[in-house]
mmCIF file of N, CA, C and O in Angstrom:
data_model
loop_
_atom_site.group_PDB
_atom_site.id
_atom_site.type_symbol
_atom_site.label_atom_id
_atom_site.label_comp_id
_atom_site.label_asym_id
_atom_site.label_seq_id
_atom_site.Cartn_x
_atom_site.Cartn_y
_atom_site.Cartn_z
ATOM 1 N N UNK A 1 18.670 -24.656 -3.419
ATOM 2 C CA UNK A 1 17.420 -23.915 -3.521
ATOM 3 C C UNK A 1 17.730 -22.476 -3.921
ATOM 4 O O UNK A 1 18.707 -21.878 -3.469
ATOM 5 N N UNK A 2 16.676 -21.823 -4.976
ATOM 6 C CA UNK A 2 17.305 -20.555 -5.263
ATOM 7 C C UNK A 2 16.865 -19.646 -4.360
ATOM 8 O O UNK A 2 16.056 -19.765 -3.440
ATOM 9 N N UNK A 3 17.749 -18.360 -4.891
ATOM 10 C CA UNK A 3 17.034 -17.229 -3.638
ATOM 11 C C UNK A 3 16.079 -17.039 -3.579
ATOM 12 O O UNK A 3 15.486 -17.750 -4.390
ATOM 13 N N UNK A 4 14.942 -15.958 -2.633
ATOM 14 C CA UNK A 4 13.831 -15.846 -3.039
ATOM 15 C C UNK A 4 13.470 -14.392 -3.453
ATOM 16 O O UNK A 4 13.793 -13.544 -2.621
ATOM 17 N N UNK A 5 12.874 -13.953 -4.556
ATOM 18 C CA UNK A 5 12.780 -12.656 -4.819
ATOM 19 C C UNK A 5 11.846 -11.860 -4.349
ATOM 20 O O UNK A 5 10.697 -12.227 -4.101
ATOM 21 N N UNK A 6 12.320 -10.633 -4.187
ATOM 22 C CA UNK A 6 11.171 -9.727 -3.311
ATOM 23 C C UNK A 6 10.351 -9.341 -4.824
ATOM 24 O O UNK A 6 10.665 -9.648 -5.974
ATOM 25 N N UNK A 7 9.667 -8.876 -4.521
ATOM 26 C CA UNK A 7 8.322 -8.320 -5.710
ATOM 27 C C UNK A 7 8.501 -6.738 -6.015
ATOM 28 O O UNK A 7 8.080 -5.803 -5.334
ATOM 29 N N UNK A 8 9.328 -6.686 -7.364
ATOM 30 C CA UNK A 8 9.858 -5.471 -7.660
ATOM 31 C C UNK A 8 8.339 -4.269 -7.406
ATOM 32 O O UNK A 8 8.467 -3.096 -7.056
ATOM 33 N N UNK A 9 6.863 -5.033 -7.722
ATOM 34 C CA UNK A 9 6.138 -4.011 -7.600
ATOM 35 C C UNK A 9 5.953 -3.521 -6.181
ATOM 36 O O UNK A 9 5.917 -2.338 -5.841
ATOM 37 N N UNK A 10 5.836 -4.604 -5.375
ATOM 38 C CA UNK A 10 5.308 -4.164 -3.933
ATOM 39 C C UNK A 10 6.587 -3.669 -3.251
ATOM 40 O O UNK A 10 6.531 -3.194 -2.117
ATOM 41 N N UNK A 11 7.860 -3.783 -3.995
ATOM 42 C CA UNK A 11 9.050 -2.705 -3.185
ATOM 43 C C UNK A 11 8.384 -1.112 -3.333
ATOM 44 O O UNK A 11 8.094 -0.147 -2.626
ATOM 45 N N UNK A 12 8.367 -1.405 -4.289
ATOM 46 C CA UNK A 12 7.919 0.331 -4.751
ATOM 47 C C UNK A 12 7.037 1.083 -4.069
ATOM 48 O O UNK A 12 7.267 2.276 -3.873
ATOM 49 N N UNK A 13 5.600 0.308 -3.496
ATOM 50 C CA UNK A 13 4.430 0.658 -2.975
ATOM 51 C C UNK A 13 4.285 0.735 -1.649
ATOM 52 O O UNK A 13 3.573 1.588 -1.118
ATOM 53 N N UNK A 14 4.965 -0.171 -0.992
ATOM 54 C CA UNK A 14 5.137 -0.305 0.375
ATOM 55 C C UNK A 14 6.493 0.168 1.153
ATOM 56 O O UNK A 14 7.693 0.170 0.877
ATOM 57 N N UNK A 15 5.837 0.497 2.064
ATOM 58 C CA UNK A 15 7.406 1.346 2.998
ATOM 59 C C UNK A 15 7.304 0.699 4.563
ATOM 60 O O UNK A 15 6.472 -0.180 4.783
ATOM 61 N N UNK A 16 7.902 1.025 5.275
ATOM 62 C CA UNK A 16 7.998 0.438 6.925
ATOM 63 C C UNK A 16 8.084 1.913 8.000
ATOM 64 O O UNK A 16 8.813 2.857 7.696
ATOM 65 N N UNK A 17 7.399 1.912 9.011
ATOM 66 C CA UNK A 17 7.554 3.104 9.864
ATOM 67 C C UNK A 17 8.207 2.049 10.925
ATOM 68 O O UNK A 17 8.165 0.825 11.046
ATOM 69 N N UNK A 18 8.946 3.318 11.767
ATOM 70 C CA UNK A 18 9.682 2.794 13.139
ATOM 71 C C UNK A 18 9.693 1.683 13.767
ATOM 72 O O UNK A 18 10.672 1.093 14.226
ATOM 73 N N UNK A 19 8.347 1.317 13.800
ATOM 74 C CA UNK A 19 8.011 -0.108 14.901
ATOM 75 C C UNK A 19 7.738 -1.462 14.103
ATOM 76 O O UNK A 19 7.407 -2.483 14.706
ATOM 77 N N UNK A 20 7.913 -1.416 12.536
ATOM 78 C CA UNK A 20 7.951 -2.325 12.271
ATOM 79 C C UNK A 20 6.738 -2.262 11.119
ATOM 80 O O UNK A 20 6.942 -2.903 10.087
ATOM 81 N N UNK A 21 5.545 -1.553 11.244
ATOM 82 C CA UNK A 21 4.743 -1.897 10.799
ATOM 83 C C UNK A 21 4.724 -1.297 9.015
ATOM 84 O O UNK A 21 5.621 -0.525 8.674
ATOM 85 N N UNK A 22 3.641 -1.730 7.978
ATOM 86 C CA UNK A 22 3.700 -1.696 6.672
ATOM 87 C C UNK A 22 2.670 -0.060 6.115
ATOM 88 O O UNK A 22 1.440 -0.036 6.103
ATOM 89 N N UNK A 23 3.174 0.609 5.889
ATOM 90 C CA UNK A 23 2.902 1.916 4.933
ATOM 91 C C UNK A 23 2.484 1.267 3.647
ATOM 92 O O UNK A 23 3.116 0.419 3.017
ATOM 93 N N UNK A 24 0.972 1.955 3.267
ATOM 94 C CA UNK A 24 0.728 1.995 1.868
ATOM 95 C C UNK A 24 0.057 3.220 2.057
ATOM 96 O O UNK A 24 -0.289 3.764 3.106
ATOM 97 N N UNK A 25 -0.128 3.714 0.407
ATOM 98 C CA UNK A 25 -0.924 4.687 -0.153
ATOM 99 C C UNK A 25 -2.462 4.489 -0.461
ATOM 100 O O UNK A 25 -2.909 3.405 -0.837
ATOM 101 N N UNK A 26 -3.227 5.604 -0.276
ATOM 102 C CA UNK A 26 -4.641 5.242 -0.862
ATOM 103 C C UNK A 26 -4.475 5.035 -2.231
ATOM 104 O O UNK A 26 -3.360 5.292 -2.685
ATOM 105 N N UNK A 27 -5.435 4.580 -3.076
ATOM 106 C CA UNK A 27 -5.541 4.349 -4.017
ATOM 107 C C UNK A 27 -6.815 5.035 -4.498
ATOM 108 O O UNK A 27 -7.559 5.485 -3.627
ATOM 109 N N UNK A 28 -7.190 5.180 -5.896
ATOM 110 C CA UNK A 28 -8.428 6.133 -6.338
ATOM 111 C C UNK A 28 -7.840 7.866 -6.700
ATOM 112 O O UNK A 28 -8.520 8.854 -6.974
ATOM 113 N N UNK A 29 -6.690 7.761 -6.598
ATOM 114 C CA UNK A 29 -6.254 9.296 -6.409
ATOM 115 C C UNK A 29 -5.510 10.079 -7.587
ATOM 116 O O UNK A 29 -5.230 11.278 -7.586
ATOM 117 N N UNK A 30 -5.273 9.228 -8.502
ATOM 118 C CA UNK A 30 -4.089 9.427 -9.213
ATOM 119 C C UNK A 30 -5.025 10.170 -10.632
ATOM 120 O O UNK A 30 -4.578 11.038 -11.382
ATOM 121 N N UNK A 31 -6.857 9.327 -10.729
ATOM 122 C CA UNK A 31 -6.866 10.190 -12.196
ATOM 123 C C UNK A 31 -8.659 10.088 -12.140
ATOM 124 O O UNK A 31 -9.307 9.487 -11.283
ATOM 125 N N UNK A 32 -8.973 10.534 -12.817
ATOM 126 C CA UNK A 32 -10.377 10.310 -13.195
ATOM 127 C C UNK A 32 -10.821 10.995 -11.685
ATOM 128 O O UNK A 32 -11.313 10.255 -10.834
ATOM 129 N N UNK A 33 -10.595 12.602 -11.379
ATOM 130 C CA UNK A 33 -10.880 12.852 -10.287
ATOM 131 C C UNK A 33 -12.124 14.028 -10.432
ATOM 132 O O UNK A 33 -12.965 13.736 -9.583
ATOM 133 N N UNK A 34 -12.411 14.846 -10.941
ATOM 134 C CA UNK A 34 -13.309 15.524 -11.477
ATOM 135 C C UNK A 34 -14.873 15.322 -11.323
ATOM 136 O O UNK A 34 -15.700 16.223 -11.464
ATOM 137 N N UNK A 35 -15.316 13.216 -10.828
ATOM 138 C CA UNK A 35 -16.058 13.132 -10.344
ATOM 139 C C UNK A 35 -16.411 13.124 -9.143
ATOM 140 O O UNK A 35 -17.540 13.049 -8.658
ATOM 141 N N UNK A 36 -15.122 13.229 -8.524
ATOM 142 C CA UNK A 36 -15.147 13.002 -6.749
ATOM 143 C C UNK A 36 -15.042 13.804 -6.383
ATOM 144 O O UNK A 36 -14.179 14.554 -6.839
ATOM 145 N N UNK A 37 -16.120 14.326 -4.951
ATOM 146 C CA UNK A 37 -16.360 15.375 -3.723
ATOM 147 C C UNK A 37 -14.505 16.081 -3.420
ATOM 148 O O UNK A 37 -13.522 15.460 -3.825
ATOM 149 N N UNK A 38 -14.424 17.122 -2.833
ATOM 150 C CA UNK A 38 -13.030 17.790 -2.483
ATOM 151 C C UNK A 38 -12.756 16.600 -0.918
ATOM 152 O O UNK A 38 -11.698 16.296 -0.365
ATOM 153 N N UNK A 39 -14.178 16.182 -0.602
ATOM 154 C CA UNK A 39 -13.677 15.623 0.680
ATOM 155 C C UNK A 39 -13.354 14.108 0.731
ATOM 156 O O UNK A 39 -12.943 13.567 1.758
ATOM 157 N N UNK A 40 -13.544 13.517 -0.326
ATOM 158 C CA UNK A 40 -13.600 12.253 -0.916
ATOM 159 C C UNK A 40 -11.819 12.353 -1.365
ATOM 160 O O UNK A 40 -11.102 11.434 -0.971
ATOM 161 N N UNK A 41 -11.262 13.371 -2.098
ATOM 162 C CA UNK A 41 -10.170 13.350 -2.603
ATOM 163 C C UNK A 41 -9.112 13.970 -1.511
ATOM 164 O O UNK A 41 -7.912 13.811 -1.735
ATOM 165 N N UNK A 42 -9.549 14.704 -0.286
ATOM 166 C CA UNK A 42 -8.332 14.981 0.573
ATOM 167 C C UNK A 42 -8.098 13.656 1.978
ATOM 168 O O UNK A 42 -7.139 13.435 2.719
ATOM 169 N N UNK A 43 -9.117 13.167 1.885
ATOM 170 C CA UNK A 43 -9.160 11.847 2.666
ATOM 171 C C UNK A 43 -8.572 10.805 1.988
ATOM 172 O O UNK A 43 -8.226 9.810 2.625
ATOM 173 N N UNK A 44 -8.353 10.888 0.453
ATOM 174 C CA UNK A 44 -7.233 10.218 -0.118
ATOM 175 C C UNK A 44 -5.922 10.279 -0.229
ATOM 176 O O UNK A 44 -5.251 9.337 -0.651
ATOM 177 N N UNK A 45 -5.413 11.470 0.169
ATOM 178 C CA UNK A 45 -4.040 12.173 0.492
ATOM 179 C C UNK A 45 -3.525 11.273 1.570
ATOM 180 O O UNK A 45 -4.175 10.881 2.539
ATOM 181 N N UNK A 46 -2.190 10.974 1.266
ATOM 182 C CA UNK A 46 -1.269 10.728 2.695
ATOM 183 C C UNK A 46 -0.976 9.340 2.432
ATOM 184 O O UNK A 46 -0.795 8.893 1.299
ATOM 185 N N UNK A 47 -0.919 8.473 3.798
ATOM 186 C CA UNK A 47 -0.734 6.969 3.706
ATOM 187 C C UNK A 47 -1.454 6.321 5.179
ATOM 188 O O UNK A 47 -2.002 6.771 6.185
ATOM 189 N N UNK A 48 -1.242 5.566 4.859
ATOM 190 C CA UNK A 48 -1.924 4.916 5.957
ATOM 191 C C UNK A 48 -1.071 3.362 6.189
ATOM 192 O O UNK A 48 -0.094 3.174 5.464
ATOM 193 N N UNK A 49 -1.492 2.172 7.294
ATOM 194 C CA UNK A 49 -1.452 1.274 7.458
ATOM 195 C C UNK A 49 -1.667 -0.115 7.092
ATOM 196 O O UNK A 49 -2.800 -0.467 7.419
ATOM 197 N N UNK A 50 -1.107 -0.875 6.629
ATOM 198 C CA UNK A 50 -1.850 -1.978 6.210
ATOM 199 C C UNK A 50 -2.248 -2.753 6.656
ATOM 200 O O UNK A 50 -1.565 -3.446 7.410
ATOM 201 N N UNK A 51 -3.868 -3.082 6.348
ATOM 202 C CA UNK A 51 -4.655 -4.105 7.503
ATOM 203 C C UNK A 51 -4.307 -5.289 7.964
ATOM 204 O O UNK A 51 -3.485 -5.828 7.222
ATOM 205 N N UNK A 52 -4.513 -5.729 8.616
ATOM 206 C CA UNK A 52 -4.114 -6.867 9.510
ATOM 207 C C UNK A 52 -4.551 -7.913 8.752
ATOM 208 O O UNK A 52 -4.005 -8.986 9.009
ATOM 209 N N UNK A 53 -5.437 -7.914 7.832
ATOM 210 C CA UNK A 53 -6.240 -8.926 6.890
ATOM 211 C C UNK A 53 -5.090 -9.469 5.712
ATOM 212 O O UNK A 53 -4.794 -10.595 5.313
ATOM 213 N N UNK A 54 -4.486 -7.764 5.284
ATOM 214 C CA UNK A 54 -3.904 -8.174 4.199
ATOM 215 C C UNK A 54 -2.395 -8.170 4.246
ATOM 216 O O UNK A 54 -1.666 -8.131 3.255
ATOM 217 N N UNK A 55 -1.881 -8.228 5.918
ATOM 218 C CA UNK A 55 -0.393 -8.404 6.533
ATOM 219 C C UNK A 55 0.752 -9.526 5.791
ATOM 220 O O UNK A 55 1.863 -9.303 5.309
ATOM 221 N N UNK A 56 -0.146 -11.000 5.947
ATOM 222 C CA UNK A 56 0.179 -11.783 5.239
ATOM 223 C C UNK A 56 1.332 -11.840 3.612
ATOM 224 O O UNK A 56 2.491 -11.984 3.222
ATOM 225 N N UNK A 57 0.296 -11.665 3.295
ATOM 226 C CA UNK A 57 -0.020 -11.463 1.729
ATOM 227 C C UNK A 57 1.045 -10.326 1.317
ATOM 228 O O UNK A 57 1.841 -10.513 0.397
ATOM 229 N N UNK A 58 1.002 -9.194 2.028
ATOM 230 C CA UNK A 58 2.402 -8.057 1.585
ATOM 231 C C UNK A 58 3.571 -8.513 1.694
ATOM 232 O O UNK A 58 4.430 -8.364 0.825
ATOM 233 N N UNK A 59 3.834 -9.457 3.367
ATOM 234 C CA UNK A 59 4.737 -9.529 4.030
ATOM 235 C C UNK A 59 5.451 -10.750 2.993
ATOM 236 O O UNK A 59 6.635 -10.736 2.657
ATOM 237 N N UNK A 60 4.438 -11.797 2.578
ATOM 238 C CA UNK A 60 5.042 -12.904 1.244
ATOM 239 C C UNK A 60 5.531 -12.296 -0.167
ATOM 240 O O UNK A 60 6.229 -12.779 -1.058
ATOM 241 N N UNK A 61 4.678 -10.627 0.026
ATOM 242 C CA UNK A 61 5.610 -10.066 -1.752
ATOM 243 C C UNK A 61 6.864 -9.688 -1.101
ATOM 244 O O UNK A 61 7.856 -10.013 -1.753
ATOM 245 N N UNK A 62 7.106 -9.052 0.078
ATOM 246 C CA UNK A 62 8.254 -8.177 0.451
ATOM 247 C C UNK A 62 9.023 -9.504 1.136
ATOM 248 O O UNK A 62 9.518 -9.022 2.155
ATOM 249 N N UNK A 63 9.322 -10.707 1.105
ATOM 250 C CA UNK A 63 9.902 -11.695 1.475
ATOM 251 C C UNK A 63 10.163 -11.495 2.807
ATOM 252 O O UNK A 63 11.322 -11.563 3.218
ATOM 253 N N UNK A 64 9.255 -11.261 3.526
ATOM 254 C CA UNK A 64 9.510 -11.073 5.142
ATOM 255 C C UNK A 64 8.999 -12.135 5.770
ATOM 256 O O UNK A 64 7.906 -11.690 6.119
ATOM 257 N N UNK A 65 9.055 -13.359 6.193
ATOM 258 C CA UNK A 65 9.183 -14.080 6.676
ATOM 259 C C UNK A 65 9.158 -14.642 8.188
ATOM 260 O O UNK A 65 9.429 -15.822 8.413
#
C-alpha cells in the first residue's frame, strides 16, 4: 500500500497550538478591501480555531488520523 500524502495546500494554511488543536486564518482579507467597514477588516486580522464541524475534513488533508 502506498504512503499517504499530506495536502501540500492545507500544510501551508493550517498550523497546531500547544494542546493539540488546528490554527487557521480568516479569510476575506487579502484583497478587494476598500468595500469593507475598518471593523469588518480588523476582526479579520489574526487566526483563530478550527470548528469542530470542519475537524474531520482538515485532520484527513493533514493525514492525522
Amino acid at each position: 500500500m502506498p504512503k499517504v500524502k499530506t495536502n501540500s495546500g492545507a500544510k501551508k494554511r493550517f498550523s497546531f497550538t500547544g494542546t493539540g488543536k488546528i490554527k487557521r486564518h480568516h479569510a476575506y482579507h487579502s484583497h478587494i478591501l476598500t468595500k469593507k467597514t475598518k471593523k469588518q477588516k480588523r476582526n479579520l486580522v489574526g487566526s483563530t480555531i478550527v470548528d469542530v464541524s470542519n475537524m474531520k475534513q482538515v485532520r484527513d488533508l493533514l493525514c492525522l488520523r
